[in-house]
Amino acid sequence: MLRVHVTTEDLLNVTFASEPLPLVELAMALVAWQRRDEQAVFGRWRGHVTRELPGRVRPLLDLLRPDGDNPQFVEPYDRTLEDGLCAVREAGPRLTPEELGRAAARAPGSDSWLRALWRQDREAWEQLDGALRSAYEVLVAPYWPRIRQSFQADVAWRTRLLAAHGIKACLASTHPRAGWSGSAFEVDVRPDYEVRLGGRGLTLMPSPFWTGRPLIAEGPDGPSGAYLLMYPALTPLPLVGQGPAEGALDALLGRTRAAVLQLLVQQRTTSELARDLDISLPSVSEHTRTLRAAGLITTRRDGKAVLHAATGLGVDLLHSGG
């Protein structure tokens, strides 16, 4: 379980990141590619990535593993690719033997490349730079407008949720198994990890690639600043429509998911949604799961039928989105 102990001062220092960050999103994209959850959403994208990624990105898989708990030096908080790559290189001399041991223990292949990296071997660092550039050109650069659209829509939605229902509801909506126990924010998913914010606050950052539980790490300002909490964006990248969204609701949820919510002003079964929208039952289940996690719909079983309906919050969102 992730447990984050929050003080009153922390609650006064909860903010949202201002924009997505290139190498952070690259790391999350590589992680998403290796994961096997959310196949209804990410399956086709993963197949495309498998065909497109060049072999030279292979060393990155020794550093960036599917659970997302990865060395932070390859995920710098810089706003451009070049600044981020420079920050990665400058982090080299500060890497510790303990960090090497942890990375080597998690790597699926030989640790010889990692050891060369920690020894500041020039060829190993050139290999890392080339791998990051190649992966960025395939995974991030073509999708950057859609990454920004997902990010901005999620922040807009949660800002509204924060204003209407408070910080506890805002944080609890970041994961289906998230909630509160007293003053502790908890996510009931392993592994166990506990953090005391101690008044430093939180910076919230949605990622359209990340599919697991919220991740917490030191933020851009290090030990003197707020912690960073990264969580799955409400609309993952494969569901962000190509081109400009037709409306605010489409920008936030994606066209199909917005249509699901609109239909659920009246109660419907999973089969009825699939029929009315001409999509598969697994796709309906994926959309309703995410809408339910965000508090926008409720689901209950009535015999063999599964019934869905919009909540008051969902209806409010429909009204505000026109």
Short mmCIF file of C-alpha atoms in Angstrom, two decimals:
data_model
loop_
_atom_site.label_atom_id
_atom_site.label_comp_id
_atom_site.label_asym_id
_atom_site.label_seq_id
_atom_site.Cartn_x
_atom_site.Cartn_y
_atom_site.Cartn_z
CA MET A 1 0.00 0.00 0.00
CA LEU A 2 1.11 3.54 -0.77
CA ARG A 3 0.51 5.72 2.29
CA VAL A 4 1.16 9.47 2.21
CA HIS A 5 0.84 11.29 5.54
CA VAL A 6 -0.52 14.78 4.96
CA THR A 7 -0.51 17.76 7.33
CA THR A 8 -2.68 20.86 7.19
CA GLU A 9 0.26 22.77 5.76
CA ASP A 10 0.63 20.16 3.02
CA LEU A 11 -3.00 20.64 2.01
CA LEU A 12 -2.30 24.34 1.57
CA ASN A 13 0.59 23.50 -0.76
CA VAL A 14 -1.05 21.22 -3.30
CA THR A 15 -0.54 22.48 -6.86
CA PHE A 16 -0.61 21.12 -10.38
CA ALA A 17 2.41 20.89 -12.69
CA SER A 18 2.27 23.56 -15.37
CA GLU A 19 3.03 21.28 -18.33
CA PRO A 20 4.14 17.78 -19.30
CA LEU A 21 7.91 17.20 -19.39
CA PRO A 22 9.59 15.48 -22.36
CA LEU A 23 11.88 12.97 -20.65
CA VAL A 24 9.38 12.19 -17.89
CA GLU A 25 6.80 11.31 -20.54
CA LEU A 26 9.41 9.35 -22.47
CA ALA A 27 10.16 7.26 -19.39
CA MET A 28 6.44 6.68 -18.81
CA ALA A 29 5.95 5.71 -22.47
CA LEU A 30 8.71 3.09 -22.26
CA VAL A 31 7.18 1.78 -19.06
CA ALA A 32 3.69 1.66 -20.63
CA TRP A 33 5.08 -0.27 -23.58
CA GLN A 34 6.45 -2.97 -21.28
CA ARG A 35 3.32 -3.28 -19.12
CA ARG A 36 0.49 -5.68 -19.95
CA ASP A 37 -2.42 -4.02 -18.18
CA GLU A 38 -5.08 -1.89 -19.88
CA GLN A 39 -4.83 -4.02 -23.04
CA ALA A 40 -8.17 -2.74 -24.35
CA VAL A 41 -6.68 0.77 -24.50
CA PHE A 42 -2.94 0.26 -24.96
CA GLY A 43 -2.83 -3.04 -26.87
CA ARG A 44 -2.84 -1.61 -30.40
CA TRP A 45 -0.44 1.18 -29.41
CA ARG A 46 1.98 -1.35 -27.92
CA GLY A 47 1.90 -3.37 -31.13
CA HIS A 48 2.71 -0.24 -33.16
CA VAL A 49 5.56 0.70 -30.81
CA THR A 50 7.02 -2.80 -31.02
CA ARG A 51 7.25 -2.45 -34.79
CA GLU A 52 8.62 1.10 -34.76
CA LEU A 53 11.19 1.21 -31.96
CA PRO A 54 14.78 0.69 -33.17
CA GLY A 55 17.04 -1.82 -31.47
CA ARG A 56 19.31 0.93 -30.16
CA VAL A 57 16.75 1.78 -27.44
CA ARG A 58 17.27 -1.64 -25.83
CA PRO A 59 19.65 -0.35 -23.08
CA LEU A 60 16.85 1.84 -21.71
CA LEU A 61 14.94 -1.28 -20.70
CA ASP A 62 17.68 -2.05 -18.17
CA LEU A 63 16.93 1.26 -16.46
CA LEU A 64 13.18 1.75 -16.95
CA ARG A 65 11.13 -1.16 -15.65
CA PRO A 66 7.35 -1.70 -15.88
CA ASP A 67 6.57 -0.83 -12.25
CA GLY A 68 7.67 2.78 -12.78
CA ASP A 69 9.93 2.82 -9.70
CA ASN A 70 12.99 3.78 -11.74
CA PRO A 71 16.25 5.76 -11.38
CA GLN A 72 15.27 9.39 -11.30
CA PHE A 73 18.32 10.67 -13.18
CA VAL A 74 16.83 9.48 -16.50
CA GLU A 75 13.60 11.40 -15.81
CA PRO A 76 14.79 15.00 -15.29
CA TYR A 77 12.19 17.73 -14.86
CA ASP A 78 13.43 19.85 -17.76
CA ARG A 79 11.07 21.47 -20.26
CA THR A 80 12.98 20.67 -23.46
CA LEU A 81 14.60 17.52 -24.77
CA GLU A 82 18.06 19.06 -25.05
CA ASP A 83 17.99 20.49 -21.52
CA GLY A 84 16.82 17.11 -20.24
CA LEU A 85 19.59 15.22 -22.01
CA CYS A 86 22.13 17.65 -20.58
CA ALA A 87 20.70 17.06 -17.09
CA VAL A 88 20.98 13.30 -17.55
CA ARG A 89 24.66 13.60 -18.48
CA GLU A 90 25.41 15.97 -15.59
CA ALA A 91 23.86 13.49 -13.15
CA GLY A 92 26.48 10.87 -14.03
CA PRO A 93 29.17 11.80 -11.49
CA ARG A 94 26.56 11.80 -8.69
CA LEU A 95 25.38 8.23 -9.24
CA THR A 96 26.09 6.06 -6.20
CA PRO A 97 27.05 2.37 -5.87
CA GLU A 98 23.74 1.79 -4.06
CA GLU A 99 21.85 3.11 -7.08
CA LEU A 100 23.90 0.85 -9.35
CA GLY A 101 23.09 -2.17 -7.23
CA ARG A 102 19.39 -1.42 -7.30
CA ALA A 103 19.34 -0.82 -11.06
CA ALA A 104 21.40 -3.95 -11.76
CA ALA A 105 19.11 -6.10 -9.61
CA ARG A 106 16.10 -4.94 -11.65
CA ALA A 107 17.69 -5.17 -15.11
CA PRO A 108 16.47 -8.09 -17.25
CA GLY A 109 19.81 -8.45 -19.04
CA SER A 110 23.52 -8.35 -18.23
CA ASP A 111 24.60 -5.58 -15.88
CA SER A 112 27.86 -4.93 -17.77
CA TRP A 113 26.43 -1.91 -19.62
CA LEU A 114 25.09 -0.45 -16.39
CA ARG A 115 28.45 -0.85 -14.67
CA ALA A 116 30.17 0.91 -17.57
CA LEU A 117 27.62 3.71 -17.26
CA TRP A 118 28.36 4.13 -13.55
CA ARG A 119 32.11 4.12 -14.29
CA GLN A 120 31.54 7.13 -16.57
CA ASP A 121 32.58 5.16 -19.64
CA ARG A 122 32.22 7.56 -22.57
CA GLU A 123 30.87 4.95 -24.97
CA ALA A 124 28.19 3.86 -22.48
CA TRP A 125 27.01 7.45 -22.00
CA GLU A 126 26.93 8.03 -25.76
CA GLN A 127 24.86 4.85 -26.04
CA LEU A 128 22.42 6.17 -23.43
CA ASP A 129 22.13 9.54 -25.18
CA GLY A 130 21.46 7.87 -28.53
CA ALA A 131 18.90 5.51 -27.03
CA LEU A 132 17.01 8.38 -25.40
CA ARG A 133 16.99 10.42 -28.62
CA SER A 134 15.82 7.48 -30.73
CA ALA A 135 13.07 6.53 -28.29
CA TYR A 136 11.90 10.14 -28.06
CA GLU A 137 11.52 10.41 -31.84
CA VAL A 138 9.21 7.38 -31.89
CA LEU A 139 7.32 7.60 -28.59
CA VAL A 140 6.96 11.29 -27.75
CA ALA A 141 7.68 13.68 -30.63
CA PRO A 142 4.83 12.51 -32.93
CA TYR A 143 2.32 12.59 -30.07
CA TRP A 144 3.33 15.77 -28.25
CA PRO A 145 0.14 17.75 -29.11
CA ARG A 146 -2.00 14.85 -27.87
CA ILE A 147 0.15 14.45 -24.73
CA ARG A 148 -0.40 18.14 -23.95
CA GLN A 149 -4.12 17.85 -24.68
CA SER A 150 -4.52 14.94 -22.25
CA PHE A 151 -2.43 16.73 -19.61
CA GLN A 152 -4.26 20.04 -19.87
CA ALA A 153 -7.70 18.45 -19.90
CA ASP A 154 -6.94 16.39 -16.80
CA VAL A 155 -5.61 19.41 -14.90
CA ALA A 156 -8.70 21.42 -15.90
CA TRP A 157 -11.00 18.66 -14.69
CA ARG A 158 -9.26 18.09 -11.37
CA THR A 159 -9.02 21.82 -10.73
CA ARG A 160 -12.80 21.93 -11.04
CA LEU A 161 -13.12 18.84 -8.83
CA LEU A 162 -10.84 20.48 -6.25
CA ALA A 163 -12.95 23.64 -6.22
CA ALA A 164 -16.27 21.79 -5.97
CA HIS A 165 -15.42 18.89 -3.64
CA GLY A 166 -12.06 19.60 -2.00
CA ILE A 167 -8.57 18.15 -2.06
CA LYS A 168 -9.57 14.79 -0.59
CA ALA A 169 -11.93 14.05 -3.47
CA CYS A 170 -9.37 15.34 -5.95
CA LEU A 171 -6.64 12.98 -4.72
CA ALA A 172 -8.99 10.03 -4.21
CA SER A 173 -9.97 10.23 -7.89
CA THR A 174 -6.41 9.51 -9.06
CA HIS A 175 -6.82 5.73 -8.71
CA PRO A 176 -9.73 3.28 -8.28
CA ARG A 177 -8.21 1.99 -5.00
CA ALA A 178 -7.26 5.37 -3.58
CA GLY A 179 -8.86 6.87 -0.50
CA TRP A 180 -8.20 8.40 2.90
CA SER A 181 -7.59 7.01 6.37
CA GLY A 182 -7.68 9.97 8.71
CA SER A 183 -5.06 12.38 7.42
CA ALA A 184 -3.26 9.75 5.31
CA PHE A 185 -3.83 9.41 1.57
CA GLU A 186 -3.74 5.69 0.74
CA VAL A 187 -3.69 3.58 -2.40
CA ASP A 188 -4.33 -0.08 -1.67
CA VAL A 189 -1.88 -1.52 -4.20
CA ARG A 190 1.49 -3.15 -3.50
CA PRO A 191 4.36 -2.61 -2.96
CA ASP A 192 4.24 -0.95 0.44
CA TYR A 193 5.63 2.58 0.49
CA GLU A 194 5.17 5.29 3.10
CA VAL A 195 5.95 9.01 2.87
CA ARG A 196 5.52 11.87 5.33
CA LEU A 197 5.24 15.14 3.47
CA GLY A 198 6.16 17.19 6.51
CA GLY A 199 4.63 20.42 5.21
CA ARG A 200 6.38 20.30 1.84
CA GLY A 201 3.17 19.79 -0.10
CA LEU A 202 2.48 18.01 -3.39
CA THR A 203 2.75 18.84 -7.06
CA LEU A 204 0.25 16.78 -9.06
CA MET A 205 1.25 15.61 -12.53
CA PRO A 206 -1.00 13.49 -14.79
CA SER A 207 0.61 11.27 -17.41
CA PRO A 208 -1.29 9.91 -20.43
CA PHE A 209 1.10 6.92 -20.52
CA TRP A 210 1.14 5.78 -16.90
CA THR A 211 -1.43 3.08 -15.99
CA GLY A 212 -0.44 2.02 -12.46
CA ARG A 213 -0.94 3.44 -9.00
CA PRO A 214 0.18 7.01 -8.26
CA LEU A 215 3.96 7.38 -8.01
CA ILE A 216 5.60 9.75 -5.53
CA ALA A 217 9.13 11.16 -5.80
CA GLU A 218 11.24 14.17 -4.98
CA GLY A 219 10.04 17.12 -7.02
CA PRO A 220 12.02 19.55 -9.19
CA ASP A 221 13.23 21.55 -6.18
CA GLY A 222 14.67 18.53 -4.36
CA PRO A 223 14.47 18.11 -0.58
CA SER A 224 13.50 21.75 -0.09
CA GLY A 225 10.43 21.63 -2.32
CA ALA A 226 7.18 19.78 -2.81
CA TYR A 227 6.96 16.09 -3.58
CA LEU A 228 5.77 15.11 -7.05
CA LEU A 229 2.75 12.79 -7.35
CA MET A 230 2.36 11.31 -10.82
CA TYR A 231 -0.91 9.56 -11.64
CA PRO A 232 -2.72 8.23 -14.74
CA ALA A 233 -4.40 10.99 -16.73
CA LEU A 234 -8.14 10.58 -17.04
CA THR A 235 -7.75 10.10 -20.80
CA PRO A 236 -4.77 7.89 -21.76
CA LEU A 237 -2.89 8.70 -24.95
CA PRO A 238 -4.52 6.07 -27.23
CA LEU A 239 -7.95 7.57 -26.46
CA VAL A 240 -6.97 11.19 -27.19
CA GLY A 241 -8.52 12.05 -30.56
CA GLN A 242 -6.45 13.15 -33.54
CA GLY A 243 -6.68 16.87 -34.24
CA PRO A 244 -8.58 19.50 -32.25
CA ALA A 245 -11.30 18.27 -29.92
CA GLU A 246 -14.86 19.13 -30.92
CA GLY A 247 -15.67 20.42 -27.45
CA ALA A 248 -14.45 20.73 -23.88
CA LEU A 249 -15.89 17.36 -22.90
CA ASP A 250 -14.22 15.58 -25.82
CA ALA A 251 -10.90 17.20 -24.89
CA LEU A 252 -11.19 15.93 -21.34
CA LEU A 253 -12.55 12.44 -21.84
CA GLY A 254 -12.00 11.57 -25.48
CA ARG A 255 -14.91 11.37 -27.92
CA THR A 256 -16.05 7.83 -27.15
CA ARG A 257 -15.82 8.17 -23.39
CA ALA A 258 -17.65 11.51 -23.53
CA ALA A 259 -20.39 9.77 -25.53
CA VAL A 260 -20.60 7.02 -22.88
CA LEU A 261 -21.09 9.60 -20.14
CA GLN A 262 -23.72 11.45 -22.18
CA LEU A 263 -25.71 8.25 -22.70
CA LEU A 264 -25.57 7.47 -18.99
CA VAL A 265 -27.77 10.41 -18.08
CA GLN A 266 -30.24 7.52 -18.36
CA GLN A 267 -29.30 4.18 -16.83
CA ARG A 268 -27.96 1.66 -19.33
CA THR A 269 -26.43 -1.80 -19.33
CA THR A 270 -23.00 -2.63 -20.71
CA SER A 271 -24.63 -4.35 -23.69
CA GLU A 272 -26.83 -1.35 -24.43
CA LEU A 273 -23.83 0.97 -24.42
CA ALA A 274 -21.94 -1.35 -26.78
CA ARG A 275 -24.94 -1.46 -29.13
CA ASP A 276 -25.68 2.26 -29.06
CA LEU A 277 -22.06 3.29 -29.62
CA ASP A 278 -21.14 0.38 -31.92
CA ILE A 279 -18.10 -0.60 -29.86
CA SER A 280 -17.03 -3.88 -28.25
CA LEU A 281 -18.02 -5.01 -24.77
CA PRO A 282 -14.37 -4.91 -23.56
CA SER A 283 -14.11 -1.32 -24.78
CA VAL A 284 -17.27 -0.38 -22.89
CA SER A 285 -15.91 -1.99 -19.74
CA GLU A 286 -12.66 -0.04 -20.08
CA HIS A 287 -14.47 3.27 -20.50
CA THR A 288 -16.90 2.67 -17.63
CA ARG A 289 -14.07 1.60 -15.31
CA THR A 290 -12.25 4.89 -15.85
CA LEU A 291 -15.42 6.97 -15.53
CA ARG A 292 -16.29 5.12 -12.33
CA ALA A 293 -12.81 5.69 -10.88
CA ALA A 294 -13.23 9.42 -11.52
CA GLY A 295 -16.55 9.44 -9.68
CA LEU A 296 -18.52 10.30 -12.83
CA ILE A 297 -20.68 7.15 -12.97
CA THR A 298 -21.89 4.38 -10.68
CA THR A 299 -22.15 0.70 -11.55
CA ARG A 300 -24.30 -1.97 -9.94
CA ARG A 301 -25.25 -5.52 -10.79
CA ASP A 302 -28.89 -6.52 -11.25
CA GLY A 303 -28.97 -10.27 -11.80
CA LYS A 304 -26.89 -10.94 -14.90
CA ALA A 305 -27.04 -7.33 -16.07
CA VAL A 306 -24.51 -4.63 -15.14
CA LEU A 307 -26.18 -1.23 -14.89
CA HIS A 308 -24.37 2.11 -15.24
CA ALA A 309 -25.61 5.64 -14.55
CA ALA A 310 -24.07 9.10 -14.31
CA THR A 311 -23.50 10.52 -10.83
CA GLY A 312 -24.34 14.07 -9.83
CA LEU A 313 -20.71 14.94 -10.50
CA GLY A 314 -20.96 13.39 -13.97
CA VAL A 315 -24.11 15.32 -14.80
CA ASP A 316 -22.46 18.50 -13.54
CA LEU A 317 -19.52 17.85 -15.87
CA LEU A 318 -21.89 17.35 -18.80
CA HIS A 319 -23.57 20.67 -18.06
CA SER A 320 -20.28 22.53 -17.74
CA GLY A 321 -18.97 20.97 -20.96
CA GLY A 322 -22.00 22.06 -22.93
#
